[in-house]
Short mmCIF file of C-alpha atoms and ligand atoms in Angstrom, two decimals:
data_model
loop_
_atom_site.label_atom_id
_atom_site.label_comp_id
_atom_site.label_asym_id
_atom_site.label_seq_id
_atom_site.Cartn_x
_atom_site.Cartn_y
_atom_site.Cartn_z
CA MET A 27 155.35 171.55 122.60
CA GLY A 28 156.00 168.83 125.34
CA LEU A 29 154.73 167.85 128.34
CA LYS A 30 153.86 169.83 131.41
CA GLY A 31 151.49 169.18 134.41
CA THR A 32 150.67 166.17 136.01
CA HIS A 33 152.33 163.50 133.98
CA GLN A 34 152.53 160.77 136.62
CA ILE A 35 153.46 157.01 136.07
CA THR A 36 152.59 154.87 138.95
CA ALA A 37 155.16 152.34 139.44
CA ARG A 38 153.83 148.48 139.99
CA ALA A 39 154.38 147.36 143.23
CA ARG A 40 153.38 143.74 142.59
CA LEU A 41 154.20 142.28 146.11
CA ALA A 42 152.12 144.81 147.70
CA LEU A 43 149.17 143.88 146.19
CA PRO A 44 146.32 141.89 147.41
CA PHE A 45 146.47 138.33 146.39
CA ALA A 46 143.77 138.62 143.57
CA MET A 47 145.95 141.25 141.67
CA ALA A 48 149.08 139.60 142.02
CA ALA A 49 148.37 136.22 141.24
CA PRO A 50 146.82 136.20 137.61
CA ARG A 51 150.10 137.66 136.10
CA LEU A 52 151.77 134.22 136.95
CA LEU A 53 149.38 132.69 134.40
CA LEU A 54 151.26 134.25 131.77
CA GLY A 55 150.61 131.74 129.42
CA GLN A 56 146.91 131.96 129.74
CA GLN A 57 146.69 135.80 129.66
CA ARG A 58 148.41 136.15 126.44
CA ALA A 59 145.40 134.57 124.73
CA LYS A 60 143.23 137.36 126.24
CA PRO A 61 142.12 140.31 123.55
CA ASN A 62 143.42 143.52 124.44
CA LEU A 63 141.03 146.36 124.84
CA LEU A 64 141.24 150.08 123.40
CA LEU A 65 138.47 152.05 124.82
CA VAL A 66 138.09 155.72 123.44
CA ALA A 67 136.21 157.73 125.83
CA VAL A 68 134.86 161.34 124.33
CA ASP A 69 133.42 163.99 126.25
CA ASP A 70 130.49 165.63 125.21
CA LEU A 71 130.08 164.29 121.93
CA ASN A 72 126.56 163.64 120.73
CA THR A 73 125.54 161.76 117.52
CA ASP A 74 126.32 164.68 114.93
CA ILE A 75 128.40 162.28 113.35
CA GLY A 76 128.79 161.29 109.45
CA CYS A 77 128.22 157.37 110.05
CA TYR A 78 125.16 158.76 112.12
CA GLY A 79 123.44 160.51 109.24
CA HIS A 80 124.80 164.28 110.01
CA ALA A 81 124.91 165.72 106.76
CA MET A 82 127.57 168.08 107.22
CA VAL A 83 130.03 166.90 110.29
CA ARG A 84 133.09 165.17 108.76
CA THR A 85 134.35 162.25 111.17
CA PRO A 86 136.24 160.19 108.54
CA ASN A 87 137.86 158.08 111.49
CA ILE A 88 134.85 157.41 113.73
CA ASP A 89 133.22 156.25 110.21
CA ARG A 90 136.08 154.05 109.26
CA LEU A 91 135.64 152.20 112.93
CA ALA A 92 132.06 151.90 112.24
CA ARG A 93 132.55 150.39 109.00
CA ARG A 94 134.76 147.62 111.09
CA GLY A 95 132.29 147.04 113.91
CA VAL A 96 128.72 147.51 115.20
CA ARG A 97 127.31 150.94 115.26
CA PHE A 98 124.48 151.32 118.24
CA ASP A 99 121.83 153.80 116.97
CA ARG A 100 120.29 154.05 120.58
CA ALA A 101 123.10 153.96 123.20
CA PHE A 102 122.36 156.05 126.35
CA CYS A 103 123.89 157.40 129.18
CA GLN A 104 122.71 156.94 132.65
CA TYR A 105 123.25 160.59 133.52
CA PRO A 106 123.53 163.42 131.29
CA VAL A 107 126.89 164.97 133.37
CA CYS A 108 130.38 163.59 133.23
CA ASN A 109 131.27 162.31 136.67
CA PRO A 110 127.72 160.68 137.26
CA SER A 111 127.91 158.95 133.76
CA ARG A 112 131.32 157.93 133.87
CA THR A 113 131.15 156.55 137.56
CA SER A 114 127.93 154.73 136.43
CA LEU A 115 129.96 153.21 133.42
CA LEU A 116 133.21 152.08 135.23
CA SER A 117 131.56 150.84 138.37
CA GLY A 118 128.49 149.01 136.19
CA ARG A 119 125.95 150.54 138.42
CA TYR A 120 123.11 153.09 137.96
CA PRO A 121 123.60 156.51 139.61
CA GLU A 122 120.89 155.45 142.12
CA THR A 123 122.96 152.88 143.14
CA THR A 124 126.33 154.80 142.96
CA GLY A 125 124.81 157.77 144.68
CA ILE A 126 126.83 160.34 142.58
CA PHE A 127 124.59 162.75 140.72
CA ASP A 128 127.07 165.60 140.51
CA ASN A 129 130.95 166.60 139.33
CA ARG A 130 132.20 167.34 142.98
CA THR A 131 131.55 164.14 144.59
CA ASN A 132 134.14 161.29 144.29
CA PRO A 133 132.90 158.17 142.87
CA ARG A 134 134.01 155.84 145.69
CA THR A 135 132.48 158.17 148.42
CA HIS A 136 129.32 156.04 148.53
CA LEU A 137 130.17 152.69 146.97
CA LYS A 138 133.27 152.47 149.46
CA ASP A 139 134.74 149.04 148.68
CA ASP A 140 131.42 147.70 147.70
CA ALA A 141 132.13 148.35 143.76
CA LEU A 142 135.07 147.01 141.91
CA PHE A 143 135.76 149.41 138.97
CA LEU A 144 136.48 148.24 135.34
CA PRO A 145 140.19 149.27 135.29
CA GLU A 146 140.86 147.84 138.45
CA TYR A 147 139.07 144.69 137.80
CA LEU A 148 141.03 144.13 134.38
CA ARG A 149 144.19 144.93 136.51
CA ARG A 150 143.87 142.50 139.17
CA ASN A 151 143.17 139.96 136.31
CA GLY A 152 146.38 140.11 134.67
CA TYR A 153 145.85 143.38 132.29
CA PHE A 154 148.35 146.06 131.77
CA THR A 155 146.12 149.12 132.22
CA ALA A 156 146.95 152.65 131.11
CA ARG A 157 145.10 155.94 130.88
CA VAL A 158 145.81 158.91 129.18
CA GLY A 159 143.37 161.87 129.03
CA LYS A 160 139.82 161.96 130.73
CA ILE A 161 138.53 158.56 131.68
CA TYR A 162 137.04 158.96 135.23
CA HIS A 163 135.76 162.76 135.82
CA ASP A 164 139.33 164.49 136.28
CA GLY A 165 140.97 163.46 139.43
CA MET A 166 138.56 160.75 140.53
CA ASP A 167 140.64 157.96 139.75
CA GLY A 168 141.21 154.94 142.08
CA PRO A 169 144.41 154.32 143.58
CA GLU A 170 144.54 150.74 141.97
CA ASP A 171 143.46 151.61 138.24
CA TRP A 172 146.15 152.13 136.51
CA ASP A 173 149.73 151.27 135.76
CA VAL A 174 150.13 154.08 133.93
CA SER A 175 148.01 157.38 133.88
CA LEU A 176 148.70 160.29 131.91
CA ASN A 177 147.18 164.14 131.67
CA PRO A 178 149.25 165.58 128.97
CA ARG A 179 149.13 169.59 128.63
CA PRO A 180 150.67 171.86 125.95
CA ALA A 181 153.42 173.82 127.39
CA SER A 182 152.63 177.04 125.64
CA SER A 183 149.44 178.89 125.37
CA LEU A 184 149.75 179.21 121.71
CA GLY A 185 146.52 176.94 121.66
CA ARG A 186 144.67 179.41 123.06
CA THR A 187 145.07 181.95 121.03
CA GLY A 188 143.00 183.13 117.45
CA GLU A 189 140.20 184.25 116.43
CA GLY A 190 137.43 183.59 118.63
CA ARG A 191 134.79 184.82 121.51
CA ASN A 192 132.86 184.38 124.12
CA LEU A 193 129.14 184.13 122.96
CA THR A 194 127.73 185.17 125.93
CA GLY A 195 129.85 188.47 126.42
CA GLY A 196 131.55 186.70 129.16
CA LYS A 197 128.65 185.66 131.45
CA PHE A 198 129.31 182.03 131.15
CA ALA A 199 133.11 180.98 130.43
CA PHE A 200 131.82 177.89 128.76
CA PHE A 201 130.38 179.80 125.95
CA GLU A 202 133.98 180.25 124.23
CA TRP A 203 135.34 179.52 120.88
CA ARG A 204 138.19 180.02 119.34
CA ALA A 205 139.96 178.90 115.93
CA ALA A 206 143.39 178.23 117.36
CA GLU A 207 146.74 179.08 116.38
CA GLY A 208 149.19 176.27 116.46
CA GLY A 209 148.76 172.58 115.55
CA ASP A 210 147.32 169.68 116.88
CA GLU A 211 149.87 169.19 119.60
CA ASP A 212 149.07 172.54 120.85
CA GLN A 213 145.74 171.00 122.41
CA PRO A 214 145.38 168.77 125.06
CA ASP A 215 143.87 166.17 122.51
CA GLY A 216 146.93 166.17 120.30
CA LEU A 217 149.14 165.30 123.04
CA ILE A 218 146.79 162.83 124.45
CA ALA A 219 146.61 161.48 121.04
CA ALA A 220 150.69 161.11 120.62
CA GLU A 221 150.79 159.41 123.98
CA ALA A 222 148.12 156.72 123.01
CA VAL A 223 150.11 156.16 119.88
CA ARG A 224 153.30 155.69 121.78
CA LEU A 225 151.35 153.37 124.40
CA LEU A 226 150.03 151.16 121.33
CA GLY A 227 153.54 151.02 119.95
CA GLU A 228 155.35 149.53 123.03
CA LYS A 229 155.60 145.82 123.05
CA ARG A 230 154.58 144.21 126.25
CA ASP A 231 153.78 140.58 127.52
CA TRP A 232 150.40 141.24 129.02
CA PRO A 233 147.17 142.01 127.67
CA PHE A 234 146.34 145.78 127.75
CA PHE A 235 143.91 148.05 128.46
CA VAL A 236 144.30 151.07 126.94
CA ALA A 237 141.61 153.81 127.85
CA VAL A 238 142.11 157.08 125.93
CA GLY A 239 140.10 159.71 126.93
CA LEU A 240 139.84 162.70 124.37
CA ARG A 241 138.35 166.04 125.62
CA LYS A 242 136.55 167.66 122.61
CA PRO A 243 134.12 168.55 121.78
CA HIS A 244 133.79 169.69 125.38
CA ASP A 245 133.81 173.05 126.04
CA GLN A 246 135.59 175.57 125.43
CA TYR A 247 135.27 174.98 121.88
CA ILE A 248 138.70 175.52 120.81
CA ALA A 249 140.14 173.49 117.89
CA PRO A 250 143.07 174.28 115.26
CA LYS A 251 141.77 176.86 112.93
CA LYS A 252 141.93 174.20 109.99
CA TYR A 253 139.18 172.20 111.40
CA PHE A 254 137.27 175.04 111.05
CA GLU A 255 137.47 175.28 107.17
CA PRO A 256 135.01 172.74 106.29
CA TYR A 257 132.41 174.51 108.24
CA PRO A 258 132.10 178.10 106.80
CA LEU A 259 129.38 180.18 109.25
CA ASP A 260 127.24 181.09 106.04
CA ARG A 261 126.53 177.13 105.78
CA ILE A 262 125.58 176.70 109.21
CA ALA A 263 121.96 176.57 110.24
CA GLY A 264 120.38 177.47 113.32
CA PRO A 265 118.67 174.69 115.86
CA PRO A 266 115.53 172.99 113.72
CA GLY A 267 112.11 172.90 115.41
CA PRO A 268 108.89 174.19 115.53
CA ALA A 269 108.41 177.78 117.00
CA ASP A 270 105.97 175.87 119.67
CA ASP A 271 108.26 173.37 120.70
CA GLU A 272 108.48 174.60 124.50
CA ALA A 273 104.75 175.04 124.86
CA ASP A 274 104.36 171.44 125.81
CA ILE A 275 107.70 170.90 127.72
CA PRO A 276 107.36 170.90 131.70
CA PRO A 277 109.79 173.39 133.39
CA ALA A 278 111.15 170.74 134.98
CA ALA A 279 112.83 169.49 131.91
CA TYR A 280 115.00 172.37 131.80
CA PRO A 281 117.77 173.04 134.43
CA PRO A 282 116.90 176.47 136.08
CA VAL A 283 119.15 178.79 134.32
CA ARG A 284 118.69 179.30 130.76
CA HIS A 285 121.50 180.46 128.06
CA ASN A 286 119.28 181.85 125.45
CA LEU A 287 121.76 182.55 122.75
CA GLY A 288 120.90 184.93 119.92
CA ALA A 289 120.42 183.67 116.41
CA LEU A 290 124.34 184.43 115.31
CA GLU A 291 125.80 183.49 118.29
CA GLY A 292 123.87 179.91 118.05
CA ARG A 293 125.33 179.46 114.58
CA GLU A 294 128.85 180.06 115.74
CA PHE A 295 128.48 177.58 118.31
CA ARG A 296 127.14 174.85 116.33
CA ARG A 297 129.96 175.80 113.86
CA ALA A 298 132.59 175.54 116.92
CA TYR A 299 131.33 172.34 118.06
CA TYR A 300 131.44 170.80 114.65
CA ALA A 301 135.19 172.02 114.30
CA CYS A 302 136.11 170.53 117.53
CA ILE A 303 134.34 166.88 116.38
CA SER A 304 136.55 166.96 113.46
CA PHE A 305 139.40 167.70 115.30
CA MET A 306 138.75 165.09 117.85
CA ASP A 307 137.89 162.67 114.88
CA ALA A 308 141.59 163.61 113.71
CA GLN A 309 142.93 162.63 117.00
CA LEU A 310 141.03 159.49 116.87
CA GLY A 311 142.92 158.64 113.48
CA LYS A 312 146.00 158.68 114.65
CA VAL A 313 145.36 156.08 117.40
CA LEU A 314 143.39 153.85 115.06
CA ASP A 315 146.59 154.20 112.68
CA ALA A 316 148.82 153.21 115.72
CA LEU A 317 146.72 150.21 116.33
CA ASP A 318 146.72 148.99 112.59
CA ARG A 319 150.60 149.15 112.74
CA SER A 320 150.98 147.11 115.74
CA PRO A 321 150.68 143.47 115.97
CA ALA A 322 148.43 143.79 118.75
CA ALA A 323 145.57 144.92 116.11
CA ARG A 324 144.81 141.21 115.60
CA ASN A 325 143.74 140.64 119.19
CA THR A 326 142.33 144.07 120.26
CA VAL A 327 138.60 145.08 120.99
CA VAL A 328 138.01 148.85 120.19
CA ILE A 329 134.97 150.82 121.90
CA PHE A 330 133.91 154.10 121.25
CA PHE A 331 131.63 156.09 123.15
CA SER A 332 130.77 159.51 124.54
CA ASP A 333 130.07 160.08 128.20
CA HIS A 334 126.57 161.81 127.17
CA GLY A 335 125.36 164.20 124.39
CA LEU A 336 124.92 167.64 124.17
CA HIS A 337 121.93 169.95 122.65
CA LEU A 338 122.88 172.58 120.00
CA GLY A 339 119.83 174.76 120.72
CA GLU A 340 117.46 171.95 120.19
CA HIS A 341 114.39 172.64 122.03
CA GLY A 342 116.13 175.82 123.37
CA TRP A 343 118.69 174.59 124.81
CA TRP A 344 122.71 174.88 124.76
CA ASN A 345 123.92 172.14 127.21
CA LYS A 346 123.60 168.97 128.67
CA VAL A 347 121.85 167.84 131.84
CA THR A 348 118.43 167.03 130.34
CA LEU A 349 116.67 163.89 129.36
CA PHE A 350 116.02 164.56 125.74
CA ASP A 351 117.41 162.31 123.27
CA ARG A 352 119.83 165.14 122.44
CA SER A 353 121.25 164.78 125.69
CA ILE A 354 121.28 161.34 126.76
CA ARG A 355 121.93 159.61 123.42
CA VAL A 356 125.59 158.86 122.75
CA PRO A 357 127.68 157.24 119.89
CA LEU A 358 128.61 153.81 120.71
CA ILE A 359 130.85 151.65 118.18
CA ILE A 360 132.53 148.35 119.20
CA ALA A 361 135.14 146.58 116.93
CA ALA A 362 136.34 143.47 117.49
CA PRO A 363 138.65 141.03 115.26
CA GLY A 364 136.79 138.54 113.16
CA MET A 365 133.31 140.05 113.85
CA GLU A 366 130.85 138.76 111.06
CA ASN A 367 128.70 141.98 111.45
CA ARG A 368 131.03 144.64 110.39
CA GLY A 369 129.54 147.91 109.18
CA ALA A 370 126.29 146.88 110.95
CA ALA A 371 123.83 149.06 112.93
CA CYS A 372 122.12 148.14 116.21
CA SER A 373 118.84 149.67 116.93
CA ARG A 374 118.01 148.09 120.36
CA PRO A 375 118.10 150.59 123.23
CA VAL A 376 121.51 149.99 124.98
CA GLU A 377 122.91 151.59 127.97
CA LEU A 378 126.60 152.47 128.89
CA ILE A 379 126.20 150.61 132.06
CA ASP A 380 126.11 147.48 129.68
CA LEU A 381 129.77 148.02 128.79
CA TYR A 382 131.11 146.41 131.92
CA PRO A 383 129.59 143.46 131.74
CA THR A 384 130.15 143.36 127.87
CA VAL A 385 134.01 143.59 128.41
CA THR A 386 134.05 140.81 130.79
CA GLU A 387 132.04 138.58 128.44
CA MET A 388 134.19 139.35 125.31
CA VAL A 389 137.74 138.93 127.38
CA GLY A 390 136.67 135.70 129.15
CA LEU A 391 136.40 136.87 132.69
CA ARG A 392 133.43 136.09 135.13
CA GLN A 393 131.24 139.29 136.21
CA PRO A 394 132.33 140.67 139.54
CA ALA A 395 129.35 141.01 141.91
CA GLY A 396 126.81 143.79 141.66
CA LEU A 397 126.82 145.09 137.97
CA GLU A 398 123.47 146.41 137.01
CA GLY A 399 123.79 146.25 133.12
CA ARG A 400 123.49 143.23 130.76
CA SER A 401 126.39 142.30 128.18
CA ILE A 402 125.47 143.42 124.64
CA ALA A 403 127.73 140.71 122.98
CA SER A 404 124.82 138.75 121.62
CA LEU A 405 123.90 141.84 119.70
CA LEU A 406 127.37 142.28 118.36
CA ALA A 407 126.72 138.91 117.21
CA ASN A 408 123.33 139.45 115.94
CA VAL A 409 121.94 143.13 115.54
CA GLU A 410 118.34 141.80 116.21
CA ALA A 411 118.97 139.41 119.01
CA PRO A 412 115.95 139.66 121.54
CA TRP A 413 116.14 142.67 123.85
CA ALA A 414 113.62 143.43 126.38
CA ARG A 415 114.53 145.95 128.97
CA PRO A 416 114.67 149.65 128.04
CA ALA A 417 117.33 151.97 128.33
CA TYR A 418 117.12 153.87 131.80
CA SER A 419 118.73 157.62 132.61
CA VAL A 420 118.10 159.66 135.22
CA VAL A 421 118.96 163.26 136.34
CA THR A 422 118.31 165.72 139.29
CA ARG A 423 116.39 168.46 139.45
CA SER A 424 117.00 170.80 142.67
CA GLY A 425 117.36 167.74 144.65
CA ARG A 426 114.45 165.54 142.74
CA LEU A 427 114.96 163.08 140.38
CA GLY A 428 113.71 162.78 136.64
CA ARG A 429 113.76 159.33 135.55
CA SER A 430 113.41 158.28 131.71
CA ILE A 431 113.08 155.15 129.86
CA GLN A 432 113.88 154.60 126.12
CA THR A 433 111.99 151.76 124.37
CA ALA A 434 112.10 150.60 120.63
CA ARG A 435 109.28 153.18 120.11
CA PHE A 436 109.04 155.61 122.93
CA ARG A 437 110.80 158.18 125.33
CA TYR A 438 108.94 158.34 128.34
CA THR A 439 109.94 160.92 131.60
CA GLU A 440 108.58 161.35 135.01
CA TRP A 441 109.69 164.52 136.63
CA ASP A 442 109.61 163.70 140.62
CA GLU A 443 107.60 160.40 139.84
CA GLY A 444 105.32 162.80 137.94
CA ARG A 445 104.62 165.49 140.36
CA LEU A 446 106.54 167.93 138.32
CA GLY A 447 105.55 166.59 134.73
CA ILE A 448 105.25 163.89 132.40
CA GLU A 449 106.79 163.42 128.85
CA LEU A 450 105.90 161.05 126.08
CA TYR A 451 107.53 161.43 122.67
CA ASP A 452 106.80 158.53 119.86
CA HIS A 453 110.08 158.20 118.26
CA ASN A 454 108.36 156.28 115.28
CA GLN A 455 106.46 159.60 114.28
CA ASP A 456 108.55 161.98 116.04
CA PRO A 457 112.15 161.13 116.56
CA HIS A 458 113.37 164.67 117.47
CA GLU A 459 110.84 164.72 120.36
CA TYR A 460 108.77 167.90 119.58
CA ARG A 461 105.20 166.50 120.56
CA ASN A 462 105.00 165.63 123.99
CA LEU A 463 102.06 163.30 123.94
CA ALA A 464 101.61 162.27 127.60
CA SER A 465 98.24 163.77 128.22
CA ASP A 466 97.19 162.96 124.67
CA SER A 467 94.26 160.63 125.51
CA ASP A 468 94.98 158.13 122.11
CA TYR A 469 98.16 157.40 124.11
CA ALA A 470 96.80 156.71 127.43
CA SER A 471 97.01 152.93 127.26
CA HIS A 472 100.96 153.43 126.13
CA VAL A 473 101.35 155.63 129.06
CA ARG A 474 100.09 153.24 131.70
CA GLU A 475 102.55 150.38 130.21
CA LEU A 476 105.51 152.81 130.09
CA LYS A 477 104.87 153.96 133.79
CA ALA A 478 104.91 150.17 134.87
CA LEU A 479 108.01 149.83 132.88
CA LEU A 480 109.60 152.62 134.13
CA GLY A 481 109.15 151.39 137.64
CA LYS A 482 110.48 148.16 137.09
CA ALA A 483 113.54 149.84 135.39
CA ARG A 484 114.51 151.52 138.58
CA PRO A 485 117.40 149.88 140.47
CA ALA A 486 117.14 148.74 143.70
CA GLY A 487 119.70 150.91 144.78
CA ARG A 488 121.06 151.17 147.99
CA SER A 489 121.50 154.91 148.02
CA GLN A 490 118.81 156.26 147.13
CA GLN A 491 118.60 160.29 146.22
CA GLN A 492 117.42 162.15 149.38
CA1 CA B 16 107.80 170.18 122.18
#
């Protein structure tokens, strides 16, 4: 074990920084009072989590974090793919404003200097900022974001050996699972947790922003074999849903290439995904334990979220990139010292884009210009506080946009302004979105209202998708 690959520590060149970055560090007494931030970003984690009501998946550490914070039951990403979602969250802007709709385009290509990304903003305001693992999509960090940035990788290949297979006969590389030999630290996430533990154990004079990006349960579905043990294959069911579910789903709702796993392969996929969740959860536990051991625990806000969800065969789909609840709903838990609402759940529709203004409010900084989300701090104090705006998410299909909103009751989606289809799901009766009611005359007035609401939810983005 040990570290290999990029292991970069950026030396701070304080005097070379623009005035806004260097000056606040001089106000040390004032900065000391600011809360620390521990941000834990998970990759491709849907809400198949104990505290979100999953009957089988074991997540004792996410669950204990939820007991000391507020769990958001209707939190949504803005785009169900890594880079667009993370760019939106970290810039505080909707994808139509950032112009980032794929994993290849650098977040700063379209935004240039218009946006101050969250890590850089905190660093300019006196925070020690450290990243370990995946926060931006890989390689997309800005030059002024971090004092420390680490990408630990196992030195040996032991953690890539063990029982497993590709579920598509090698056709799609990401459909590989493996119950791996070796221990936690033969996997990237084990090393990421170890580095996070080390960072949280360091004494420092400035408030910290430690961002921990855990990579599982993202494909490939590899975890140490002990995490597969709670999930014997004969106890794993196939995906739920009526046989005719797809009959009322517009083709545009799906990406063009379908994977169509067989029944056994589907169950193996679900099992490996669950095992990866439990492995990730165990790494989170090490990080939370390290925080608990630290004097900083008394003054640290913990934010736990995933960049988007994942289908495990629901609606006949085994990936993300859709606007179904499975793909765009994410776990979100915020725990702060002295919180009165410990263990509460909030059902207001909130968005990952809301995190940036939430953080600035919680640490007492003014909002930088251009943020398009709203602080959810009021919901941390009162989970039933008034909340009018729906959550807004988009995805591209062959250069055209699907746009979707979630209200307290409905999910409403238009593909290419409705030209390629409309979907309406009544979550009061159909939380799993099996019956598309868009052409049901009983819902015509709802469709009219939701269409207007969707129009209002669209950002006045400066960089519209062509
Ligand atoms: Ca259906």
